[in-house]
Short mmCIF file of C-alpha atoms in Angstrom, two decimals:
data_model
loop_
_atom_site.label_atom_id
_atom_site.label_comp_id
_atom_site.label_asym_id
_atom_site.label_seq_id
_atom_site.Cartn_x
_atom_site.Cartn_y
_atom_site.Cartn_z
CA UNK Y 199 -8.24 75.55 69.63
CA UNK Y 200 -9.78 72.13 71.57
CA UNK Y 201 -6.21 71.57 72.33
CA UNK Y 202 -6.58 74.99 74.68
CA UNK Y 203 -9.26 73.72 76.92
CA UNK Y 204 -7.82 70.60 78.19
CA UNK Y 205 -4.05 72.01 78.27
CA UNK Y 206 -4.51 74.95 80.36
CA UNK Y 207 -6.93 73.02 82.89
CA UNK Y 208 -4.55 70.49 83.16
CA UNK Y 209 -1.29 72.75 83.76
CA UNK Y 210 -3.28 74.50 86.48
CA UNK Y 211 -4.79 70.87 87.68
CA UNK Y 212 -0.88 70.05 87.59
CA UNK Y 213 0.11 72.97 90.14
CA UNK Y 214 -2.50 72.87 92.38
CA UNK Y 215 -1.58 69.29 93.03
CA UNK Y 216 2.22 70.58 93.06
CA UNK Y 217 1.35 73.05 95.74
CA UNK Y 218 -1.02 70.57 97.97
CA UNK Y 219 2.16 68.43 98.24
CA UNK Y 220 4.33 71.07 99.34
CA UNK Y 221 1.71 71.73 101.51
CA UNK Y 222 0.97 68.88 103.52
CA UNK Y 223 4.89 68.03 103.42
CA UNK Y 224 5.80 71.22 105.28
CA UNK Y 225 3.03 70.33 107.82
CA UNK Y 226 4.27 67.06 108.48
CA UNK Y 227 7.68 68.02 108.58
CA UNK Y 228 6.47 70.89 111.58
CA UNK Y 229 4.53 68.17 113.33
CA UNK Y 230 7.49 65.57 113.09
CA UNK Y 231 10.06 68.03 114.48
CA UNK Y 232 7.30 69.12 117.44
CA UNK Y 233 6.35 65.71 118.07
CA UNK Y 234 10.55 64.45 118.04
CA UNK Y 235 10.96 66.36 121.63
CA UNK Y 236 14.36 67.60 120.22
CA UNK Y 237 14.85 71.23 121.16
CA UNK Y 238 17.98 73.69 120.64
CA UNK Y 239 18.69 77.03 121.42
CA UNK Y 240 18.61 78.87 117.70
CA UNK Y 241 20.08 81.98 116.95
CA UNK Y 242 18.31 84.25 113.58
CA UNK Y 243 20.97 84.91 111.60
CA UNK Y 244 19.03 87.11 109.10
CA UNK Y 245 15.81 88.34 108.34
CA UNK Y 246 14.61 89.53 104.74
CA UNK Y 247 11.07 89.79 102.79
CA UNK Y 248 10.05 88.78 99.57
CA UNK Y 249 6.76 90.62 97.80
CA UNK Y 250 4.97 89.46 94.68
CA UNK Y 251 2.02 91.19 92.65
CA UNK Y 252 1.87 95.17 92.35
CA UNK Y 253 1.54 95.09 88.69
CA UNK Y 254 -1.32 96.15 86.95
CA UNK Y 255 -3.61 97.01 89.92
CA UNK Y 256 -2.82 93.85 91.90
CA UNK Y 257 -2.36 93.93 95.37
CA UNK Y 258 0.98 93.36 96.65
CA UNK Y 259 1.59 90.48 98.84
CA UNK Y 260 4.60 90.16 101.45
CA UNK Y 261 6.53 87.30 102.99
CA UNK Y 262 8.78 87.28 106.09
CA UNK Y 263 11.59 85.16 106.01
CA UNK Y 264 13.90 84.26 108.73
CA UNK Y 265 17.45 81.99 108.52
CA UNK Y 266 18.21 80.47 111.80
CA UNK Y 267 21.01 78.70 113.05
CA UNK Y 268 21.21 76.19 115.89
CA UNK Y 269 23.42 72.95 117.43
CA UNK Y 270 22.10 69.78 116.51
CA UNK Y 271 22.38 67.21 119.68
CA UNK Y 272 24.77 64.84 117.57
CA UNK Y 273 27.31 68.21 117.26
CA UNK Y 274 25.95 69.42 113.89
CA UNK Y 275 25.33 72.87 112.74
CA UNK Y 276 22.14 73.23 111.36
CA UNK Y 277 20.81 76.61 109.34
CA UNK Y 278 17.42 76.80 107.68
CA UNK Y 279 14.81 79.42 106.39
CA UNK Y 280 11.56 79.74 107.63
CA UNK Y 281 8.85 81.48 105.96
CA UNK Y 282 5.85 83.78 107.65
CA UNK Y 283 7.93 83.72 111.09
CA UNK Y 284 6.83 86.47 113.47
CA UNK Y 285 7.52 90.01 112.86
CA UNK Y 286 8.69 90.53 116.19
CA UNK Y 287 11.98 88.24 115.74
CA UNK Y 288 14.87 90.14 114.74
CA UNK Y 289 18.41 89.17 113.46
CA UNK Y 290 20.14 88.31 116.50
CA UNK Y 291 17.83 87.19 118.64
CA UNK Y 292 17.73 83.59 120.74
CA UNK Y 293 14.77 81.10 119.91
CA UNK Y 294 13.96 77.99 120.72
CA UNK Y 295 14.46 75.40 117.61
CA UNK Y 296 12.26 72.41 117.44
CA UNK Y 297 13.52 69.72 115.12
CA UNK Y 298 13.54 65.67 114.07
CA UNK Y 299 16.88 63.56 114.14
CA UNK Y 300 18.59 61.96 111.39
CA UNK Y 301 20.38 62.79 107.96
CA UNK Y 302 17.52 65.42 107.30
CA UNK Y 303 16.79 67.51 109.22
CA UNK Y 304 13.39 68.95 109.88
CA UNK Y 305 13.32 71.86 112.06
CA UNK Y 306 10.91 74.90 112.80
CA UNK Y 307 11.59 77.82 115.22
CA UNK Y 308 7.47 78.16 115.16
CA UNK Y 309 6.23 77.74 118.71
CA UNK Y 310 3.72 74.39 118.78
CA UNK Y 311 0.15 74.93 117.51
CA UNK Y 312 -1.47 72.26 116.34
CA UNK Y 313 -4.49 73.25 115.96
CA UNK Y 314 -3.21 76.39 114.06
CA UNK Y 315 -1.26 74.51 111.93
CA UNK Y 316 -4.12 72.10 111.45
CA UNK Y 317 -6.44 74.73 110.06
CA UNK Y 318 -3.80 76.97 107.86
CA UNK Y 319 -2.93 73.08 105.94
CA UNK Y 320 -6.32 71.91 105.41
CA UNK Y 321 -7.68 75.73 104.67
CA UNK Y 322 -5.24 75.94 101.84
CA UNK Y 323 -6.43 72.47 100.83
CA UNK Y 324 -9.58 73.10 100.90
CA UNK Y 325 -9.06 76.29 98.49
CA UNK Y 326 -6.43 74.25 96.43
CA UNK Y 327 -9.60 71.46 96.18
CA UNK Y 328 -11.93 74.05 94.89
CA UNK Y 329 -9.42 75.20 92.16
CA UNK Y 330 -9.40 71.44 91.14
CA UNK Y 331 -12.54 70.89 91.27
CA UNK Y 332 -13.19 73.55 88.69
CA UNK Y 333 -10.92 72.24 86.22
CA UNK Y 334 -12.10 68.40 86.37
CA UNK Y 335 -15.86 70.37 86.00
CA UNK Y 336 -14.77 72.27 83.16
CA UNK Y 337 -12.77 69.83 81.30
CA UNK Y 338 -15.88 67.30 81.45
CA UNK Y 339 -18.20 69.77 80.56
CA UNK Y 340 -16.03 70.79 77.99
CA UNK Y 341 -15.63 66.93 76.49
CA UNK Y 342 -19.29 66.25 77.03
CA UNK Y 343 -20.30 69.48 74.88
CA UNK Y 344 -18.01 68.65 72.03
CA UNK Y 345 -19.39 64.96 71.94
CA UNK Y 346 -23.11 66.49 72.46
CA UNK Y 347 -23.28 69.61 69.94
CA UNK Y 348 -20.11 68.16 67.97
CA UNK Y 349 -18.11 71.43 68.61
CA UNK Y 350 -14.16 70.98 67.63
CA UNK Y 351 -15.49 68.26 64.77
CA UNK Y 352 -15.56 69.19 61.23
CA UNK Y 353 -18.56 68.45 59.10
CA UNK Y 354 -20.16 68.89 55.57
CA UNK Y 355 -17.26 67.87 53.74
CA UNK Y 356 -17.67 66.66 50.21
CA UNK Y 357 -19.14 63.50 50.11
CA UNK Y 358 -20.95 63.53 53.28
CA UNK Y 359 -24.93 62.47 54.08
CA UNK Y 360 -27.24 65.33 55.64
CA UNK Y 361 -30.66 64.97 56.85
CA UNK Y 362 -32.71 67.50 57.26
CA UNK Y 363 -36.33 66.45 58.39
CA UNK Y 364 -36.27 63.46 56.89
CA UNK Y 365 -34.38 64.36 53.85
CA UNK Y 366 -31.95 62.78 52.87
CA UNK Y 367 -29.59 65.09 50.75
CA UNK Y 368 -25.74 64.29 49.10
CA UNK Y 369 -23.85 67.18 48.07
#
């Protein structure tokens, strides 16, 4: 049962971290390919949406996805996803594709925001933080009860020493 309270902190401690990476990553990558002043003319090839939740009175959440195409400068053809694109871009339509140089490419058909982009990254960081933050409080309050009222530890076996006021009693 102690086993319980320091595995499930630590699996959520584990993907909150996972997700903070992701995080941050993706917002570099978006500030690399507006910073690169590398632009194409990108063509969405598709549009779809994901949804999650529903079940049991949850709400349901929904995610726009778009797959672009576009013409590198050095001849390739590129095609990505983007998530949480605008609702107004349709399959077919012309955008302008911002994206970095080399053997991976980073690209974003997002117009340039920093400051938007700024706040969405470190807002999710900041929640992710909190969610850690819990589980680092809870599994050292958890350790420092067990050592303090000597929860999870067995005692009065046979052969142990109780006192009791001063008494010293032997079973």
């Amino acid at each position: 049962m102690d086993a319980l309270f320091y595995i499930v902190p630590c699996l959520i401690l584990a993907v909150v971290l996972f997700i903070g990476f992701r995080v941050t990553r993706r917002s570099w990558q978006i500030r690399a390919a507006w910073n690169s002043g590398l632009t194409a003319e990108g063509r969405c090839l598709r549009t779809f949406t994901t949804t999650h939740g529903g079940g049991r009175d949850t709400s349901v959440h929904t995610t726009l996805h778009h797959v672009y195409e576009f013409t590198a400068r050095d001849g390739r053809v590129v095609r990505f996803e983007e998530e949480d694109g605008p609702a107004t871009t349709v399959q077919g339509d012309f955008v302008i594709v911002h994206y970095t140089e080399g053997a991976r490419i980073a690209a974003t058909a997002r117009r340039p925001g920093r400051l938007g982009l700024a706040a969405s990254t470190l807002g999710t960081l900041a929640v992710l933080g909190a969610a850690a933050v819990v589980c680092v409080t809870l599994l050292v309050s958890y350790q420092s009860m067990t050592a303090e009222f000597g929860f999870g530890e067995e005692t009065g076996g046979a052969g142990d020493t109780v006192v009791i006021d001063g008494v010293t009693m032997t079973p």
